[in-house]
Amino acid sequence: MIYTVEKEDLKIGVSACLIGEKVRYDGGSKTSDFCNLELANHVVFKSFCPEVAIGLPIPRPTIRQIKKNDMITVARPDGSGDVTEALQAYGKKVASMTKDLSGYIFCAKSPSCGMERVKVFNPEGNALPSKGVGLFAQEIMAANPLLPCEENGRLIDPILRENFVARVYAYKHWQTVEASGLTKHKLTTFHSQYKYTVMSHDLVAYKNLGQLLARADLPLADMAQQYIAGLMAALTIIATRKKHANTLAHIQGYFSKHLQSDERQELCKQIDSYREGLIPLFVPLTLINHYLLRYPKEYLTKQAYLSPYPDELKLRYAY
Ligand code: SF4
């Protein structure tokens, strides 16, 4: 990795029930194996259960989102025990205290923690077609629009899982650079390290971010703010096989004149096989990293794309 971070310095917010805390309405948890068995080896989780934090007991009657006159409240199915304001106030409080987080994993479907597609009911108890956002999660995301966020359910998908972890490490890298005192040189260096990463997600953003850094009329603070907003938005766009294959071909082009003919052919073959869905991404990447050891190219070895997070997570083995 171009940027290494100690486990204790990488903090991820998480719904408490996902890491085994028995805080759910029924006294149980909703343990996520990915969080507990894999990600926990590399990050420190900061857990929050908003419903317990606002004073609801364990176990407790279920609560839900209820829509009346375009207003959402969170209360028991009969409308009693309204905790809307308490959840919103606690969300604001946590959001202001957790600027050091580099990501957040929310528990899906919860009226408090759900990131999207939360069930909404009318006062008569019928589910509405429109979906909501958990009131606590809404406050966290509104106060930290750059923060990489995901739900436990979506993290089962290997592509979404890889995407989330890559965003977390990129954001943590940015937070570290920013905390060290941003300069134009640091900003352009950071961008040069993420060029192939951005290319694999969104070619339009790749061009726009380059043009942004070339502007002479923008104060550094404004440029940095626009840059990181553009980068984090680009990284949420899923990198498809086609886009990865295109990026791999660009990397190959950068150092192919150093390769022997048989080495070049082997790499072309692997990139094609990856594009066609026959092999996972780590196969051509392993070959590129192998060639880079033999024919070092400083510009390439500093690319986050080649090693965006600890290899032990094996996130590029599955697609
Ligand atoms: S989903 Fe959120 S509110 Fe519900 S038990 Fe888990 S942490 Fe608590």
PDB file of C-alpha atoms in Angstrom, residues 32-148:
ATOM      1  CA  SER A  32     -21.994  -9.254  10.733  1.00  0.00           C
ATOM      2  CA  ASP A  33     -19.276 -11.811   9.967  1.00  0.00           C
ATOM      3  CA  PHE A  34     -17.535  -9.383   7.623  1.00  0.00           C
ATOM      4  CA  CYS A  35     -17.338  -6.743  10.369  1.00  0.00           C
ATOM      5  CA  ASN A  36     -16.329  -9.122  13.138  1.00  0.00           C
ATOM      6  CA  LEU A  37     -14.106 -11.651  11.428  1.00  0.00           C
ATOM      7  CA  GLU A  38     -12.457  -9.604   8.679  1.00  0.00           C
ATOM      8  CA  LEU A  39     -12.685  -5.833   8.963  1.00  0.00           C
ATOM      9  CA  ALA A  40     -12.163  -5.894  12.751  1.00  0.00           C
ATOM     10  CA  ASN A  41      -8.568  -7.058  12.143  1.00  0.00           C
ATOM     11  CA  HIS A  42      -7.789  -3.759  10.416  1.00  0.00           C
ATOM     12  CA  VAL A  43      -9.974  -1.075  11.976  1.00  0.00           C
ATOM     13  CA  VAL A  44     -11.265   0.053  15.354  1.00  0.00           C
ATOM     14  CA  PHE A  45     -15.042   0.097  15.548  1.00  0.00           C
ATOM     15  CA  LYS A  46     -16.840   2.855  17.410  1.00  0.00           C
ATOM     16  CA  SER A  47     -20.277   1.442  18.107  1.00  0.00           C
ATOM     17  CA  PHE A  48     -23.511   3.326  18.660  1.00  0.00           C
ATOM     18  CA  CYS A  49     -27.011   2.134  19.416  1.00  0.00           C
ATOM     19  CA  PRO A  50     -29.177   5.237  19.188  1.00  0.00           C
ATOM     20  CA  GLU A  51     -32.305   3.569  20.542  1.00  0.00           C
ATOM     21  CA  VAL A  52     -30.559   2.446  23.728  1.00  0.00           C
ATOM     22  CA  ALA A  53     -28.694   5.758  23.971  1.00  0.00           C
ATOM     23  CA  ILE A  54     -31.965   7.721  24.106  1.00  0.00           C
ATOM     24  CA  GLY A  55     -33.193   5.573  26.965  1.00  0.00           C
ATOM     25  CA  LEU A  56     -35.236   2.807  25.359  1.00  0.00           C
ATOM     26  CA  PRO A  57     -34.936  -0.493  27.249  1.00  0.00           C
ATOM     27  CA  ILE A  58     -33.674  -3.908  26.088  1.00  0.00           C
ATOM     28  CA  PRO A  59     -35.892  -5.657  25.139  1.00  0.00           C
ATOM     29  CA  ARG A  60     -38.376  -2.999  23.999  1.00  0.00           C
ATOM     30  CA  PRO A  61     -41.534  -2.653  21.943  1.00  0.00           C
ATOM     31  CA  THR A  62     -40.799  -2.263  18.227  1.00  0.00           C
ATOM     32  CA  ILE A  63     -40.817   1.191  16.726  1.00  0.00           C
ATOM     33  CA  ARG A  64     -41.365   2.200  13.094  1.00  0.00           C
ATOM     34  CA  GLN A  65     -41.424   5.184  10.786  1.00  0.00           C
ATOM     35  CA  ILE A  66     -44.924   6.643  10.446  1.00  0.00           C
ATOM     36  CA  LYS A  67     -45.822   9.257   7.850  1.00  0.00           C
ATOM     37  CA  LYS A  68     -48.622  11.710   8.471  1.00  0.00           C
ATOM     38  CA  ASN A  69     -49.126  14.944   6.513  1.00  0.00           C
ATOM     39  CA  ASP A  70     -45.675  14.547   4.926  1.00  0.00           C
ATOM     40  CA  MET A  71     -44.072  14.417   8.386  1.00  0.00           C
ATOM     41  CA  ILE A  72     -42.088  11.326   9.461  1.00  0.00           C
ATOM     42  CA  THR A  73     -42.155  10.294  13.084  1.00  0.00           C
ATOM     43  CA  VAL A  74     -40.634   7.259  14.766  1.00  0.00           C
ATOM     44  CA  ALA A  75     -42.927   5.709  17.308  1.00  0.00           C
ATOM     45  CA  ARG A  76     -44.650   2.445  18.293  1.00  0.00           C
ATOM     46  CA  PRO A  77     -47.087   1.063  15.687  1.00  0.00           C
ATOM     47  CA  ASP A  78     -50.026   2.673  17.550  1.00  0.00           C
ATOM     48  CA  GLY A  79     -48.294   6.077  17.422  1.00  0.00           C
ATOM     49  CA  SER A  80     -47.377   6.185  21.104  1.00  0.00           C
ATOM     50  CA  GLY A  81     -43.839   6.647  22.461  1.00  0.00           C
ATOM     51  CA  ASP A  82     -42.691   9.179  19.846  1.00  0.00           C
ATOM     52  CA  VAL A  83     -38.855   9.237  19.835  1.00  0.00           C
ATOM     53  CA  THR A  84     -38.365  11.334  16.684  1.00  0.00           C
ATOM     54  CA  GLU A  85     -36.756  14.340  18.333  1.00  0.00           C
ATOM     55  CA  ALA A  86     -34.647  12.232  20.686  1.00  0.00           C
ATOM     56  CA  LEU A  87     -33.196  10.207  17.781  1.00  0.00           C
ATOM     57  CA  GLN A  88     -32.485  13.323  15.748  1.00  0.00           C
ATOM     58  CA  ALA A  89     -30.840  15.091  18.689  1.00  0.00           C
ATOM     59  CA  TYR A  90     -28.663  12.060  19.448  1.00  0.00           C
ATOM     60  CA  GLY A  91     -27.694  11.789  15.772  1.00  0.00           C
ATOM     61  CA  LYS A  92     -26.599  15.445  15.751  1.00  0.00           C
ATOM     62  CA  LYS A  93     -24.613  14.920  18.948  1.00  0.00           C
ATOM     63  CA  VAL A  94     -22.796  11.835  17.628  1.00  0.00           C
ATOM     64  CA  ALA A  95     -22.157  13.503  14.247  1.00  0.00           C
ATOM     65  CA  SER A  96     -20.424  16.415  15.935  1.00  0.00           C
ATOM     66  CA  MET A  97     -18.279  14.122  18.084  1.00  0.00           C
ATOM     67  CA  THR A  98     -17.098  11.752  15.390  1.00  0.00           C
ATOM     68  CA  LYS A  99     -15.220  13.808  12.811  1.00  0.00           C
ATOM     69  CA  ASP A 100     -12.348  11.337  13.215  1.00  0.00           C
ATOM     70  CA  LEU A 101     -14.360   8.505  11.644  1.00  0.00           C
ATOM     71  CA  SER A 102     -13.332   7.295   8.180  1.00  0.00           C
ATOM     72  CA  GLY A 103     -16.467   5.301   7.460  1.00  0.00           C
ATOM     73  CA  TYR A 104     -19.749   4.083   8.918  1.00  0.00           C
ATOM     74  CA  ILE A 105     -21.591   0.771   8.662  1.00  0.00           C
ATOM     75  CA  PHE A 106     -25.290   1.031   9.426  1.00  0.00           C
ATOM     76  CA  CYS A 107     -27.763  -1.738  10.191  1.00  0.00           C
ATOM     77  CA  ALA A 108     -30.195  -2.055   7.296  1.00  0.00           C
ATOM     78  CA  LYS A 109     -33.966  -1.550   7.577  1.00  0.00           C
ATOM     79  CA  SER A 110     -33.878  -0.031  11.063  1.00  0.00           C
ATOM     80  CA  PRO A 111     -36.088   3.071  11.542  1.00  0.00           C
ATOM     81  CA  SER A 112     -33.127   4.579  13.405  1.00  0.00           C
ATOM     82  CA  CYS A 113     -30.010   3.192  11.647  1.00  0.00           C
ATOM     83  CA  GLY A 114     -31.163   2.248   8.136  1.00  0.00           C
ATOM     84  CA  MET A 115     -29.269   4.097   5.426  1.00  0.00           C
ATOM     85  CA  GLU A 116     -31.991   3.739   2.782  1.00  0.00           C
ATOM     86  CA  ARG A 117     -35.140   1.794   1.892  1.00  0.00           C
ATOM     87  CA  VAL A 118     -36.514   1.882   5.456  1.00  0.00           C
ATOM     88  CA  LYS A 119     -40.169   0.868   5.603  1.00  0.00           C
ATOM     89  CA  VAL A 120     -42.597   3.722   6.173  1.00  0.00           C
ATOM     90  CA  PHE A 121     -46.190   3.192   7.355  1.00  0.00           C
ATOM     91  CA  ASN A 122     -49.292   5.363   7.392  1.00  0.00           C
ATOM     92  CA  PRO A 123     -51.031   5.984  10.747  1.00  0.00           C
ATOM     93  CA  GLU A 124     -53.451   3.131   9.970  1.00  0.00           C
ATOM     94  CA  GLY A 125     -50.523   0.684   9.904  1.00  0.00           C
ATOM     95  CA  ASN A 126     -50.257   0.093   6.151  1.00  0.00           C
ATOM     96  CA  ALA A 127     -46.815   0.069   4.499  1.00  0.00           C
ATOM     97  CA  LEU A 128     -46.380   2.932   2.033  1.00  0.00           C
ATOM     98  CA  PRO A 129     -44.618   2.530  -1.327  1.00  0.00           C
ATOM     99  CA  SER A 130     -42.152   5.295  -0.444  1.00  0.00           C
ATOM    100  CA  LYS A 131     -39.127   4.349   1.626  1.00  0.00           C
ATOM    101  CA  GLY A 132     -37.286   6.329   4.290  1.00  0.00           C
ATOM    102  CA  VAL A 133     -33.911   6.797   5.934  1.00  0.00           C
ATOM    103  CA  GLY A 134     -33.233   5.976   9.582  1.00  0.00           C
ATOM    104  CA  LEU A 135     -33.406   9.171  11.614  1.00  0.00           C
ATOM    105  CA  PHE A 136     -30.067   8.646  13.353  1.00  0.00           C
ATOM    106  CA  ALA A 137     -28.325   7.631  10.116  1.00  0.00           C
ATOM    107  CA  GLN A 138     -29.777  10.673   8.359  1.00  0.00           C
ATOM    108  CA  GLU A 139     -28.151  13.038  10.869  1.00  0.00           C
ATOM    109  CA  ILE A 140     -24.751  11.303  10.609  1.00  0.00           C
ATOM    110  CA  MET A 141     -24.770  11.387   6.798  1.00  0.00           C
ATOM    111  CA  ALA A 142     -26.058  14.983   6.586  1.00  0.00           C
ATOM    112  CA  ALA A 143     -23.313  16.255   8.900  1.00  0.00           C
ATOM    113  CA  ASN A 144     -20.564  14.227   7.149  1.00  0.00           C
ATOM    114  CA  PRO A 145     -21.411  14.164   3.437  1.00  0.00           C
ATOM    115  CA  LEU A 146     -17.977  12.826   2.454  1.00  0.00           C
ATOM    116  CA  LEU A 147     -18.010   9.961   4.950  1.00  0.00           C
ATOM    117  CA  PRO A 148     -18.093   6.549   3.220  1.00  0.00           C
TER     118      PRO A 148
END
